[in-house]
Coordinates of C-alpha atoms and ligand atoms in Angstrom, one line a residue:
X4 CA -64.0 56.2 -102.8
X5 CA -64.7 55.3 -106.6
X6 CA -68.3 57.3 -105.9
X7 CA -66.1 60.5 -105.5
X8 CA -63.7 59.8 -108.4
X9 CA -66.9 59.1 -110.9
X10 CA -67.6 62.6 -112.9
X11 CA -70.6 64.0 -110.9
X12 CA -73.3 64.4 -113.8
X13 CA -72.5 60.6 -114.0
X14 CA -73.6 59.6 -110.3
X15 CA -77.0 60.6 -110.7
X16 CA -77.7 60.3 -114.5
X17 CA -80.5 58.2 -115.9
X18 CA -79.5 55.5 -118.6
X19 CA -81.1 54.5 -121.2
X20 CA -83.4 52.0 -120.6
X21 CA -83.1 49.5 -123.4
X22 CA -86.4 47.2 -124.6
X23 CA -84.2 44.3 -123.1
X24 CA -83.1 45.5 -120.2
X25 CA -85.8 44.1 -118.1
X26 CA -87.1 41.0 -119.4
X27 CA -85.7 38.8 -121.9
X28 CA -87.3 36.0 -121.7
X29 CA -91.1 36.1 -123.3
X30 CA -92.7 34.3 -125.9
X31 CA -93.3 36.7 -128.4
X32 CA -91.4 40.0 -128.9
X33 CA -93.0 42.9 -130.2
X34 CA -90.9 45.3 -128.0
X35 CA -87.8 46.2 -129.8
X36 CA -89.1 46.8 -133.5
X37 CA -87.3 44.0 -134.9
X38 CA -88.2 42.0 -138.3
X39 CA -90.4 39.2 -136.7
X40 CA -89.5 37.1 -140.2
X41 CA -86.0 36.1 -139.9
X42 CA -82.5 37.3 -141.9
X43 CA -81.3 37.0 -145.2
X44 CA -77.9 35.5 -144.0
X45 CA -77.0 32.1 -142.6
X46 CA -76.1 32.8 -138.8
X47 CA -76.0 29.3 -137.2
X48 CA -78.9 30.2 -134.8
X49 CA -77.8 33.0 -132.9
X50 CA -81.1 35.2 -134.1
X51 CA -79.4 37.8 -135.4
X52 CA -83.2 39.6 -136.0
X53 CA -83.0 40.1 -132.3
X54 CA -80.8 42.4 -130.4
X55 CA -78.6 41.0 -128.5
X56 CA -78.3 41.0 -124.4
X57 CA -77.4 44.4 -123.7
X58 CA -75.7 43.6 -120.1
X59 CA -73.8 40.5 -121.8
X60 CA -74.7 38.1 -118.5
X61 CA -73.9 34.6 -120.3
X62 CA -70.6 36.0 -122.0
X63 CA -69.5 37.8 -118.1
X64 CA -70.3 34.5 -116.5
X65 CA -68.3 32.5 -118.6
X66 CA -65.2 35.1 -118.5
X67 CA -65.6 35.5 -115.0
X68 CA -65.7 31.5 -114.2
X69 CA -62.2 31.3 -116.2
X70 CA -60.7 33.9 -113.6
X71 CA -62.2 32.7 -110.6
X72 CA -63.9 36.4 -109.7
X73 CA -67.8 37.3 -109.8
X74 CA -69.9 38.2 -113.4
X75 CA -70.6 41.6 -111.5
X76 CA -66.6 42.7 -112.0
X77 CA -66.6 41.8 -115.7
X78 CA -67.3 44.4 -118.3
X79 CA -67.5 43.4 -121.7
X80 CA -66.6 45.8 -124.7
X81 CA -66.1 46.4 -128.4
X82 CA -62.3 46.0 -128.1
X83 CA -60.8 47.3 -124.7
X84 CA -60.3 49.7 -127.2
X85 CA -63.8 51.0 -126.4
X86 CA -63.0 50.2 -122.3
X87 CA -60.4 52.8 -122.5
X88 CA -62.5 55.7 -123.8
X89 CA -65.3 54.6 -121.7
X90 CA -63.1 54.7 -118.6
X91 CA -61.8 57.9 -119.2
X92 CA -65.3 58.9 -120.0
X93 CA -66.5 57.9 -116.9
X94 CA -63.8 59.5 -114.9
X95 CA -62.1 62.2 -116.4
X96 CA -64.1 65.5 -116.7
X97 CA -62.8 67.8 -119.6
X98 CA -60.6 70.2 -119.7
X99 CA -60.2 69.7 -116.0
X100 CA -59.0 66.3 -115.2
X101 CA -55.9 64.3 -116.3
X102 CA -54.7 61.1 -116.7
X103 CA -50.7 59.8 -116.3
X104 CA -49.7 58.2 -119.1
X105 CA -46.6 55.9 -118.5
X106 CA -44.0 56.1 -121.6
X107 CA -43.6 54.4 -124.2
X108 CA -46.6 52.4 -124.5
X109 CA -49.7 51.7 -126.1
X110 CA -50.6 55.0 -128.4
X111 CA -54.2 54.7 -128.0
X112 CA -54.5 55.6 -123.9
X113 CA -53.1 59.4 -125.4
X114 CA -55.3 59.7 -127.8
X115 CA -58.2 58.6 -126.2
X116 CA -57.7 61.0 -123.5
X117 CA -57.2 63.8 -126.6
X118 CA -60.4 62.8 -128.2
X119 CA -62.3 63.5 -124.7
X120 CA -60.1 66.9 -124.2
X121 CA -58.6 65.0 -121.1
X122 CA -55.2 66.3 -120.5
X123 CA -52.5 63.6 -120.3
X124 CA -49.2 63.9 -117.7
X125 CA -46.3 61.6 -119.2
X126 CA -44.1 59.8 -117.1
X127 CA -40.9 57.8 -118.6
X128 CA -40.2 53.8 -117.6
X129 CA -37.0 53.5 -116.2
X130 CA -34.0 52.4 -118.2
X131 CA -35.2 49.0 -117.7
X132 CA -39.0 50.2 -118.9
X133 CA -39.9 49.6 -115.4
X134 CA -42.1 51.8 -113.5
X135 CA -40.2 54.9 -111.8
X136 CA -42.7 54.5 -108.9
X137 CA -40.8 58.1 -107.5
X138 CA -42.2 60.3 -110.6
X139 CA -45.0 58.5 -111.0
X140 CA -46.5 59.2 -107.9
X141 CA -44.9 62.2 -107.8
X142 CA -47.3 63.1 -111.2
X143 CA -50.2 62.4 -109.6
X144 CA -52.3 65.6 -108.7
X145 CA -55.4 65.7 -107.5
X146 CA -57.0 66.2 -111.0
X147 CA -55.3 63.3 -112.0
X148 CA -58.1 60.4 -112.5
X149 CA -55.8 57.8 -114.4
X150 CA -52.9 55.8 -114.6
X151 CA -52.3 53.7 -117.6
X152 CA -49.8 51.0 -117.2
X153 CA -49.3 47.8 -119.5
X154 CA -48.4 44.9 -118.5
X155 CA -46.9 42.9 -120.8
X156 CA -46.1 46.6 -122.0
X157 CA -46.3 47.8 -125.7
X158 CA -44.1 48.2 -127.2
X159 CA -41.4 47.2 -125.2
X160 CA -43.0 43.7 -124.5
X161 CA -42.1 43.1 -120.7
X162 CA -43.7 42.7 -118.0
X163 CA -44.3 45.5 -115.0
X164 CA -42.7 44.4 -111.4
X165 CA -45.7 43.5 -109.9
X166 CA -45.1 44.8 -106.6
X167 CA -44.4 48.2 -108.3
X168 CA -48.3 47.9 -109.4
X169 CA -49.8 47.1 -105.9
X170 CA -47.6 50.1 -104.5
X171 CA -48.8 52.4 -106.9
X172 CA -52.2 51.4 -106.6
X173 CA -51.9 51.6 -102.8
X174 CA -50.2 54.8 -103.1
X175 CA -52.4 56.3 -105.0
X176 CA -56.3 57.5 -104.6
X177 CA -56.2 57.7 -108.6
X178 CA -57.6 54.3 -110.8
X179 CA -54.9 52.7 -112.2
X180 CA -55.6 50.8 -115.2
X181 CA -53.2 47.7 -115.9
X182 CA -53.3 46.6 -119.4
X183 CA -52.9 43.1 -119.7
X184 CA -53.8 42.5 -123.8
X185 CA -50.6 39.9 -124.0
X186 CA -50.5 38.6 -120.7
X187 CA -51.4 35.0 -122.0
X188 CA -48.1 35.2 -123.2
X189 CA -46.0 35.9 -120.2
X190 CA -45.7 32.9 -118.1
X191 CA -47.6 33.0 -114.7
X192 CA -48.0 36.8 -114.7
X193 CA -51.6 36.7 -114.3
X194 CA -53.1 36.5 -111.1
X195 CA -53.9 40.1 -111.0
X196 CA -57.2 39.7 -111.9
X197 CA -57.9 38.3 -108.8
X198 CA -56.0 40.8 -106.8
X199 CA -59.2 43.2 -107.9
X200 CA -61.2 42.0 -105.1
X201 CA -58.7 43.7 -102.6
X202 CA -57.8 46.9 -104.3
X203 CA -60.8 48.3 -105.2
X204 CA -58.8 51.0 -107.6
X205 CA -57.0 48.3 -110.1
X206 CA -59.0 48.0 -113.3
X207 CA -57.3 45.4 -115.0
X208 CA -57.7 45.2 -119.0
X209 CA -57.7 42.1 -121.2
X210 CA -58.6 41.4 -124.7
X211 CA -59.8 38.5 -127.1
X212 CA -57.6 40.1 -130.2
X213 CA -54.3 38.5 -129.1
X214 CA -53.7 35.0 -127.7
X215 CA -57.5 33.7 -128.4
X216 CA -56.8 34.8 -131.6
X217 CA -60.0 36.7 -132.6
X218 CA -58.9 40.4 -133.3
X219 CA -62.0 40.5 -135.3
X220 CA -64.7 39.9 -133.3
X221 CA -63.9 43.0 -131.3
X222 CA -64.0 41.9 -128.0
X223 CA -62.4 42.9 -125.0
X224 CA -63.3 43.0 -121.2
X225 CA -62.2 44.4 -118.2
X226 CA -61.8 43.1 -114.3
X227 CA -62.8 45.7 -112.3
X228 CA -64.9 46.9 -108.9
X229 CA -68.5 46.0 -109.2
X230 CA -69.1 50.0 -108.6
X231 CA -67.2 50.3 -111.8
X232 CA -68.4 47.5 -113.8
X233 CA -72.1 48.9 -112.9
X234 CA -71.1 52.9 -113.8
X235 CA -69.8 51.3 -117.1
X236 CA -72.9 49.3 -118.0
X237 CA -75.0 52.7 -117.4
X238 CA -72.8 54.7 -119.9
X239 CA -71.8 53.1 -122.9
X240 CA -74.2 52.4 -125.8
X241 CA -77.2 49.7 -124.7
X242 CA -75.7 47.0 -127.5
X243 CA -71.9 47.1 -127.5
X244 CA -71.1 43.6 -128.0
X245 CA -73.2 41.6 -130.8
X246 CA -74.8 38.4 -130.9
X247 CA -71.9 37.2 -133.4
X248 CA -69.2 38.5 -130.9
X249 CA -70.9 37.1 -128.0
X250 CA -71.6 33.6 -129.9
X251 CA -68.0 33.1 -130.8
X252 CA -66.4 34.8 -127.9
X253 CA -68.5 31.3 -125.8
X254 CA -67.4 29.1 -128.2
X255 CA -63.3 30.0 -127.9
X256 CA -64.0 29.8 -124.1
X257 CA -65.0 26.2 -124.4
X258 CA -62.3 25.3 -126.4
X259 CA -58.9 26.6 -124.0
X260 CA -56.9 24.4 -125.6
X261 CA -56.8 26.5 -128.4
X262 CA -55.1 29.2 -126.5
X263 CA -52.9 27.0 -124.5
X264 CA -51.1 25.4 -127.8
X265 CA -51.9 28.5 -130.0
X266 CA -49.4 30.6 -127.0
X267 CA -47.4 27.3 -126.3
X268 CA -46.0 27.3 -130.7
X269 CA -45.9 31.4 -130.3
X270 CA -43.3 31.4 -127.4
X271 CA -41.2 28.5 -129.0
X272 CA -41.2 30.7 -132.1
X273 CA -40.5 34.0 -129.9
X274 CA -37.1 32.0 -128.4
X275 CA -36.0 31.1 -131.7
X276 CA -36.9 34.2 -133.3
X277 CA -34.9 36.2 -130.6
X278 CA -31.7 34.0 -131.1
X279 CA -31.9 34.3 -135.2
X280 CA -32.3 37.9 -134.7
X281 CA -29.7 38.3 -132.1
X282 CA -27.0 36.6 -134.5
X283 CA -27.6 39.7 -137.1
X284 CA -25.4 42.0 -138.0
X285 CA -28.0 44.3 -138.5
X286 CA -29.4 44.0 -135.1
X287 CA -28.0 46.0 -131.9
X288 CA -30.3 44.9 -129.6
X289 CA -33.9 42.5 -129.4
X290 CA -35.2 43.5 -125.6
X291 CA -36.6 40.6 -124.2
X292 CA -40.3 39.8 -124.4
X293 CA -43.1 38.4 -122.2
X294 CA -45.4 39.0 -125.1
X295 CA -45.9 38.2 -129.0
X296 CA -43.7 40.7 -130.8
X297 CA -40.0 42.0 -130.2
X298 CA -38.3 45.7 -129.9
X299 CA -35.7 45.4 -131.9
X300 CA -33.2 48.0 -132.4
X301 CA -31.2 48.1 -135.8
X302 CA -28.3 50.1 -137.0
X303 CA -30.4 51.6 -139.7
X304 CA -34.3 50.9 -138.6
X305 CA -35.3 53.0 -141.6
X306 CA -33.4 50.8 -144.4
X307 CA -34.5 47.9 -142.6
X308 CA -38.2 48.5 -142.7
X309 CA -37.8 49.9 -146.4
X310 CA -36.8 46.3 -147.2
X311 CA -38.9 44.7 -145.8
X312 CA -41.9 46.7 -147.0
X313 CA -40.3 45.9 -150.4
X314 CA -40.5 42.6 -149.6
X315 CA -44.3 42.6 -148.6
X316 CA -43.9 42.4 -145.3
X317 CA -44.7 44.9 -143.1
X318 CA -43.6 45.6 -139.5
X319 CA -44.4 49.1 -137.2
X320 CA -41.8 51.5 -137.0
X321 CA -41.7 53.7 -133.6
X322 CA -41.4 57.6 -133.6
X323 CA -40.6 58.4 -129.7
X324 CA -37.0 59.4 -129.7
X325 CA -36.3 56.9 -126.9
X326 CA -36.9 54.2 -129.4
X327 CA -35.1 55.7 -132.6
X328 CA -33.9 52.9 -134.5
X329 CA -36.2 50.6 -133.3
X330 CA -39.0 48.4 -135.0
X331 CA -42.1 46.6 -133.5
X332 CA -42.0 42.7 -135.3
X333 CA -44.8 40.2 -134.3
X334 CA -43.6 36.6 -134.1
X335 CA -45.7 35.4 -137.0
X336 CA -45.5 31.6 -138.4
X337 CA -42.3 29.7 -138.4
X338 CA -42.3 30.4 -142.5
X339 CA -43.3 33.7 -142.2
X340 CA -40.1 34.5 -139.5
X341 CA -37.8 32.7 -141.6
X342 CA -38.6 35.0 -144.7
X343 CA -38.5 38.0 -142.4
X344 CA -34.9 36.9 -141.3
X345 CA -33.9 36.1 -145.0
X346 CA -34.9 39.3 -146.1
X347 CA -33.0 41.2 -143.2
X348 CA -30.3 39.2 -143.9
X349 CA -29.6 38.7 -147.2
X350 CA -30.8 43.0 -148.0
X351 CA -29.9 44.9 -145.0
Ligands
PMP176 N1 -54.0 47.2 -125.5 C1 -52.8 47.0 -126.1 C2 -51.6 47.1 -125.2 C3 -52.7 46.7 -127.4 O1 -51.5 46.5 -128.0 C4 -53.9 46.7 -128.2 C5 -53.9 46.4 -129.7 N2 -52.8 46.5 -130.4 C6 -55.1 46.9 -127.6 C7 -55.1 47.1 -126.2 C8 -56.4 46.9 -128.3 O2 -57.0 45.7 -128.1 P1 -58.5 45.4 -128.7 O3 -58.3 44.7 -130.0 O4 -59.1 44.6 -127.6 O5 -59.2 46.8 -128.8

């Protein structure tokens, strides 16, 4: 089934073949027309005259091991920023495909789609941002290729009823894509990476920019079917993730702990921050979240963000009409939420 949803130039195209596709372990390299003499920067040995693995197998196998599923339904990419256009490269043909979008939620899925002239159906969350599984399915055409879902969702930061997910997915021939960038934050919500194995059109979506705290090494992967994860290797660029990504990506992976206390002080900063907010005048509603940032809506979102940019700090407004009056805020540090309050407060 994934054979027949893959754009048909795709199934039978030739990839590149890189110099270090094939072997990569020789004694001397004169393959790749690298500088044989070294680097003028300090790298800690990663050998950053070499180009780096361009299938990624150490970094898969370590992410994989971590989620209990194979190295062959990992994909590794520069951001799942660059997962996103790669998926909807590999699926969506132009100007004749779609892909539902499921509203309000992360901007770039829309504009991704734009940039490949992939047409994009949008579907509204329930009142409760929840999916309307009726319309949803309902949307679904048989150009459509995609569903993007997010799960904890942005902006709205909850999570998707996970029954809702495995229904659409089994409802659907279409991929759906679940996008799971803050999922460390929302307590035992994860075990859909595993559910891959049995529905072979879930791509789940994750990211190292969030609670491993390493936005800038660009690094994000996906859990998908091994079809997919193999289609994906063939199409995007032969070095995606570099040796400095990879290198530090291993290193945060040995030391979990990191993430466990780093999500453990953002969640008891989350409550608090949702009961400061909540006592606000200001304030008419802070939707709960499973992730790290709140939708707040204000009385006057507009004087409140004016303020606070006054004040140096700056939080991201939201221009769908559903969430007029409403601003994105990140739980940042307990000092830097306690100045955000006192500015609210004492100015709004
Ligand atoms: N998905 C969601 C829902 C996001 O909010 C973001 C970043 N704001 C991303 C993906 C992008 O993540 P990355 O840094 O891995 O490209």
């Amino acid at each position: 089934m994934i054979e027949e949803l893959i754009r048909p130039h795709l199934r039978t195209f030739k990839p590149y073949v890189s110099a270090r596709s094939e072997v990569l372990d020789a004694k001397i390299f004169l393959d790749a027309n690298e500088l044989p003499v070294g680097n003028p920067v300090g790298e800690g040995g990663i050998g950053l005259n070499r180009y780096p693995d361009p299938f990624q197998i150490d970094l898969r196998k370590a992410i994989a091991n971590g989620l209990a599923v194979d190295p062959e339904m990992i994909f590794t990419g520069v951001g799942s920023d660059e997962i996103i256009d790669l998926l909807i490269r590999l699926f969506c043909e132009p100007a004749l495909d779609s892909v539902t979008v499921v509203e309000p939620t992360y901007g770039v899925y829309r504009v991704a789609a734009n940039v490949n002239a992939v047409r994009t159906t949008t579907i509204e969350l329930n009142e409760q941002f929840q999916i309307d599984l009726a319309s949803t399915l309902a949307s679904v055409r048989p150009d459509t290729k995609l569903i993007f879902l997010c799960s904890p969702n942005n902006p709205t930061g909850n999570v998707l009823n996970r029954e809702d997910i495995l229904s659409l997915c089994k409802k659907t021939s279409a991929i759906v894509i679940v996008d799971q960038a803050y999922v460390e934050f929302a307590n035992g919500s994860d075990d859909l990476a595993r559910i891959v194995r049995e529905l072979e059109n879930l791509v789940v979506l994750r990211t190292f920019s969030k609670a491993w705290g390493l936005a800038g090494i660009r690094l994000g992967y996906c859990i998908a079917h091994a079809q997919i994860v193999s289609y994906l290797l063939r199409i995007k660029s032969p070095y995606n993730v570099s040796a400095v990504t990879s290198r530090l990506a291993l290193n945060a992976l040995k030391n979990r702990n990191f993430l466990v206390n780093a999500v453990a002080t953002i969640i008891e900063e989350r409550n608090r921050l949702a009961t400061r907010l909540n006592a606000l005048p200001c304030v008419v509603k802070v939707y709960p979240s499973d992730a790290n940032f709140f939708l707040v809506e204000f009385q006057d979102a507009h004087l409140v963000f004016e303020t606070l940019r006054r004040a140096g700090i700056i939080v991201r407004r939201r221009s769908e009409p559903r969430l007029a009056n409403c601003l994105r805020l990140t739980v940042g540090t307990r000092e830097e939420n306690e100045l955000l309050l006192s500015e609210i407060r004492t100015k709004t």
